[in-house]
Short mmCIF file of C-alpha atoms in Angstrom, two decimals:
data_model
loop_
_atom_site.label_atom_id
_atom_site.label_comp_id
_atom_site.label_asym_id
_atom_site.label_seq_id
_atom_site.Cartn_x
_atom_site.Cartn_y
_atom_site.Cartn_z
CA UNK A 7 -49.86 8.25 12.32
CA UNK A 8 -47.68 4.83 13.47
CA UNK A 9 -47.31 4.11 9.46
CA UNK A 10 -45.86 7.93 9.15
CA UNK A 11 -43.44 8.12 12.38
CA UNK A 12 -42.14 5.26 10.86
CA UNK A 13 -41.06 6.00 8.08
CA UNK A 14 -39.41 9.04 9.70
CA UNK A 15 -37.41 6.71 11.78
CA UNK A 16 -36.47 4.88 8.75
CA UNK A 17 -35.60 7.56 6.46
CA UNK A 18 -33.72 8.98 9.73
CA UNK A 19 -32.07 5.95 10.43
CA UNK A 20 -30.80 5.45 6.45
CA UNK A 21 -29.85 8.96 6.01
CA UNK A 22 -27.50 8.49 8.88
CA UNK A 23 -26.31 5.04 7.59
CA UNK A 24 -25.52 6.61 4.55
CA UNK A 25 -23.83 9.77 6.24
CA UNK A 26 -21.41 7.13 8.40
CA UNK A 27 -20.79 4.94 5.62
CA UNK A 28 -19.20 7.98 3.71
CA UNK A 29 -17.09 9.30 6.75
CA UNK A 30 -15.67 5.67 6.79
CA UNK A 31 -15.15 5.37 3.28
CA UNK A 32 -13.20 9.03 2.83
CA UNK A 33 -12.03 9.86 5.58
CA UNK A 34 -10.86 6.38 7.70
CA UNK A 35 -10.64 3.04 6.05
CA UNK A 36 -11.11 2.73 2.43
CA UNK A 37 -11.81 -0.60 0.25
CA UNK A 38 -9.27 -1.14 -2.58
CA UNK A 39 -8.93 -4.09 -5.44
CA UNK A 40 -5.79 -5.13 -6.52
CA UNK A 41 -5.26 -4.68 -10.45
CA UNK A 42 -1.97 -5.69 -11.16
CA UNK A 43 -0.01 -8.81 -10.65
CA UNK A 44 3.13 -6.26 -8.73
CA UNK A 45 2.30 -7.66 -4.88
CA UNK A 46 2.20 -11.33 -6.45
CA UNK A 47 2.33 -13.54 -4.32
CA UNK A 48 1.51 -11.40 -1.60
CA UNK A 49 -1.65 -9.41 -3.19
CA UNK A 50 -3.04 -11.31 -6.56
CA UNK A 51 -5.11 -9.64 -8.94
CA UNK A 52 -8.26 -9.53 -8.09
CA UNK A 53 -8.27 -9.71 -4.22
CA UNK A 54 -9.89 -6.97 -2.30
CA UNK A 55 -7.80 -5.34 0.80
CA UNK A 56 -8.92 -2.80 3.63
CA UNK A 57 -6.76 0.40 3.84
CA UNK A 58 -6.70 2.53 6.93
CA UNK A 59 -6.23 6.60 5.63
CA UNK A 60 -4.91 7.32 8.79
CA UNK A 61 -2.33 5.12 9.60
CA UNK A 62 0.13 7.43 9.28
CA UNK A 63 -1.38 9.81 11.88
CA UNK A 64 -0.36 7.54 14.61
CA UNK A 65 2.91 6.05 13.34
CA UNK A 66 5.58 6.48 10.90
CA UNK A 67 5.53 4.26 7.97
CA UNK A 68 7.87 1.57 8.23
CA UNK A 69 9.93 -0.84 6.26
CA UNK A 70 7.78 -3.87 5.26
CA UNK A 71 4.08 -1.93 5.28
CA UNK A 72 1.97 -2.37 1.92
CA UNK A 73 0.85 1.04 1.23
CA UNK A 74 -1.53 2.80 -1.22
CA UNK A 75 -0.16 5.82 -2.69
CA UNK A 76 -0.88 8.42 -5.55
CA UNK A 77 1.90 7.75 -8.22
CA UNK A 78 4.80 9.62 -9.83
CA UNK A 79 3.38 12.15 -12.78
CA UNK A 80 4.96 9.93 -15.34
CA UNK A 81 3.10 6.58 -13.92
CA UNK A 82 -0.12 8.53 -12.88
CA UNK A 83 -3.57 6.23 -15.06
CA UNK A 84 -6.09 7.72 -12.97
CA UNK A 85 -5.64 4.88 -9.80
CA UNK A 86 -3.36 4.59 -6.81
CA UNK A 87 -0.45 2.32 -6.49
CA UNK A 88 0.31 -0.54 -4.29
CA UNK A 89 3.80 -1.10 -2.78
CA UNK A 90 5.95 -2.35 -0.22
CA UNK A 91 8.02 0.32 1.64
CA UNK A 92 11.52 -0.57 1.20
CA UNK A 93 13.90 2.11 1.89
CA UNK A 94 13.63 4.78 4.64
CA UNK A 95 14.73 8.41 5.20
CA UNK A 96 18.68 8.47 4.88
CA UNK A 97 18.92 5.06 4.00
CA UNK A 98 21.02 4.34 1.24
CA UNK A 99 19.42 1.31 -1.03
CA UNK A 100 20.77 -0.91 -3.54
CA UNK A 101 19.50 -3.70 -5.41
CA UNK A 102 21.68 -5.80 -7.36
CA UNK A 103 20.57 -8.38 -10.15
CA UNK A 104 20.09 -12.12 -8.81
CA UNK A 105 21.52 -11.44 -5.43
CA UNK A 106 18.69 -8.70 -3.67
CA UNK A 107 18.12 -5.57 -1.64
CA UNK A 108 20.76 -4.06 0.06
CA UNK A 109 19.61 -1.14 2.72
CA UNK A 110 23.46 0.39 3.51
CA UNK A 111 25.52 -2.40 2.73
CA UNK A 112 23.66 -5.74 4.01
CA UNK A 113 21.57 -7.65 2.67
CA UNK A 114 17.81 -7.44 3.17
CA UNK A 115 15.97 -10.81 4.04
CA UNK A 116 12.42 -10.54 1.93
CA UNK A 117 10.93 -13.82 2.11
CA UNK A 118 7.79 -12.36 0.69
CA UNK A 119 8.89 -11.30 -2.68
CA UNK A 120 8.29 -13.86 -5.56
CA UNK A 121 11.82 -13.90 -7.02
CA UNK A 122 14.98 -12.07 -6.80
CA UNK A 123 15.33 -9.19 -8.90
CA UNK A 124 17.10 -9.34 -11.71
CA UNK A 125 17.91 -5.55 -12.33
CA UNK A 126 20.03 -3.10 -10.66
CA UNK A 127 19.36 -0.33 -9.10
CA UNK A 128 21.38 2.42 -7.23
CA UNK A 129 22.66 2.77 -5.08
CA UNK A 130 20.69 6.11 -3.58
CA UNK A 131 19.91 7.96 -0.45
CA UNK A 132 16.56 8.24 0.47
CA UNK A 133 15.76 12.10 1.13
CA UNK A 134 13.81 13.42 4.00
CA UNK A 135 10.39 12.58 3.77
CA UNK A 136 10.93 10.10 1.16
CA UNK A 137 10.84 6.28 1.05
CA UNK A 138 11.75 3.64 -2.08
CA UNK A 139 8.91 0.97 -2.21
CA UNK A 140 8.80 -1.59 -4.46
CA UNK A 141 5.95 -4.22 -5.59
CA UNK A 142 6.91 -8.10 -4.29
CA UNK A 143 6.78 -8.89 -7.75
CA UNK A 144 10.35 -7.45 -8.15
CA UNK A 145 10.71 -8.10 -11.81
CA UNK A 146 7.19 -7.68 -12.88
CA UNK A 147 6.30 -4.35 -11.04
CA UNK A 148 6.62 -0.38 -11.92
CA UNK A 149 8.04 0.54 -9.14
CA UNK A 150 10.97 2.86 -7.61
CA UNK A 151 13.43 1.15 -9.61
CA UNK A 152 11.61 1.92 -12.87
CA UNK A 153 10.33 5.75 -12.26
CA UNK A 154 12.81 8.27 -13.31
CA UNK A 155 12.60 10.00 -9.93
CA UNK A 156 12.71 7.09 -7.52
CA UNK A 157 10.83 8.35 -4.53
CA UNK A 158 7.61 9.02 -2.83
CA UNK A 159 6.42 11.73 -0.25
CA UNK A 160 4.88 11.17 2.83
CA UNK A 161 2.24 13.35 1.61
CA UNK A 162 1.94 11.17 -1.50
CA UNK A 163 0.89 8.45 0.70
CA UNK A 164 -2.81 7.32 1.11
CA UNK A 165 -3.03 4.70 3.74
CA UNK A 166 -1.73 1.33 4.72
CA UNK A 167 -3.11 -2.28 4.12
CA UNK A 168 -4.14 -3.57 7.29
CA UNK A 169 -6.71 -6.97 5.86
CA UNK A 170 -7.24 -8.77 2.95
CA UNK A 171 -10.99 -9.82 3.14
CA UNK A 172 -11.50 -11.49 -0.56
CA UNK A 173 -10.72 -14.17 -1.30
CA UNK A 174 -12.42 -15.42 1.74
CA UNK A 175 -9.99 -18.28 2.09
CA UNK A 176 -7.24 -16.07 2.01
CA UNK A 177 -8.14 -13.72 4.19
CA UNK A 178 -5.12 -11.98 6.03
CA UNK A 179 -4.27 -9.41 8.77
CA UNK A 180 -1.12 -7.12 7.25
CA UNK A 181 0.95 -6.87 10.30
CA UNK A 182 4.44 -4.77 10.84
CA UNK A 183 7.58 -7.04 9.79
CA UNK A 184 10.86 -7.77 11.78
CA UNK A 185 13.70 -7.04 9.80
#
């Protein structure tokens, strides 16, 4: 009888492990691997990141946050993007070649992107519920500046990054930037 109650315990105990694990996994924080080199330096392929689904149910997204998103129609392979929010509702952005990003008129200070862009781009107004991102990797990355419709939704968006756990040694907490 001890052998049989158990097992029920166990099987109990797994089948809510299981049930848990799933909740997390869909509905709360989500584990993602980076495939492209368009965060470099920030993200490099191959690192693994935590992303929190509902983020965005607390706070608004803001300029600087590393978000996972579904991509434009014309960019869409089947796996979400990673990006850097860039330009906000009613913000007009700019980027011009070797100089940077301009949010309406000045200059943006990024010193987390891996060189200066060397395209141009705008200037446009972000509509409502719309933001620009673009990957860190300005000139390497299929971002805003490359789609032929420049924005996302806020309903396009997944989550936000909020750790890097892998590689171990590089293991970072995402935190809101001052700009």
């Amino acid at each position: 009888m001890k052998f049989f109650s158990a097992l029920k315990e166990l099987v109990v105990t797994l089948v809510l492990a299981v049930l848990i694990a799933m909740i997390l996994k869909f509905f709360i924080v989500d584990s993602c691997k980076i495939l492209s080199e368009s965060m470099a330096t920030t993200l490099n392929v191959g690192d693994r990141i935590l992303v929190f689904k509902l983020a965005y149910h607390f706070e608004e997204p803001e300029r600087g946050d590393i978000i996972i998103f579904q991509p434009p129609a014309e960019m869409d392979e089947g796996v979400d993007f990673i990006k850097r929010i860039i330009g906000l509702p009613g913000e007009t952005v700019e980027v011009r070649a070797d100089e940077g990003v301009y949010i309406n008129g000045s200059l943006l200070n990024e010193p987390y992107i891996n060189e200066i862009p060397n395209y141009n781009f705008g200037p446009v107004t972000v509509p409502e519920n719309s933001y620009i991102v673009f990957g860190d990797n300005r000139n390497r990355s299929a971002d805003s500046h490359y789609w032929s419709y420049p924005f996302i939704t806020f309903d396009d968006i997944d989550g936000k990054a909020i750790l890097r756990y892998f590689p171990f040694n590089e293991m970072t907490v995402f935190k809101s930037l001052e700009y």
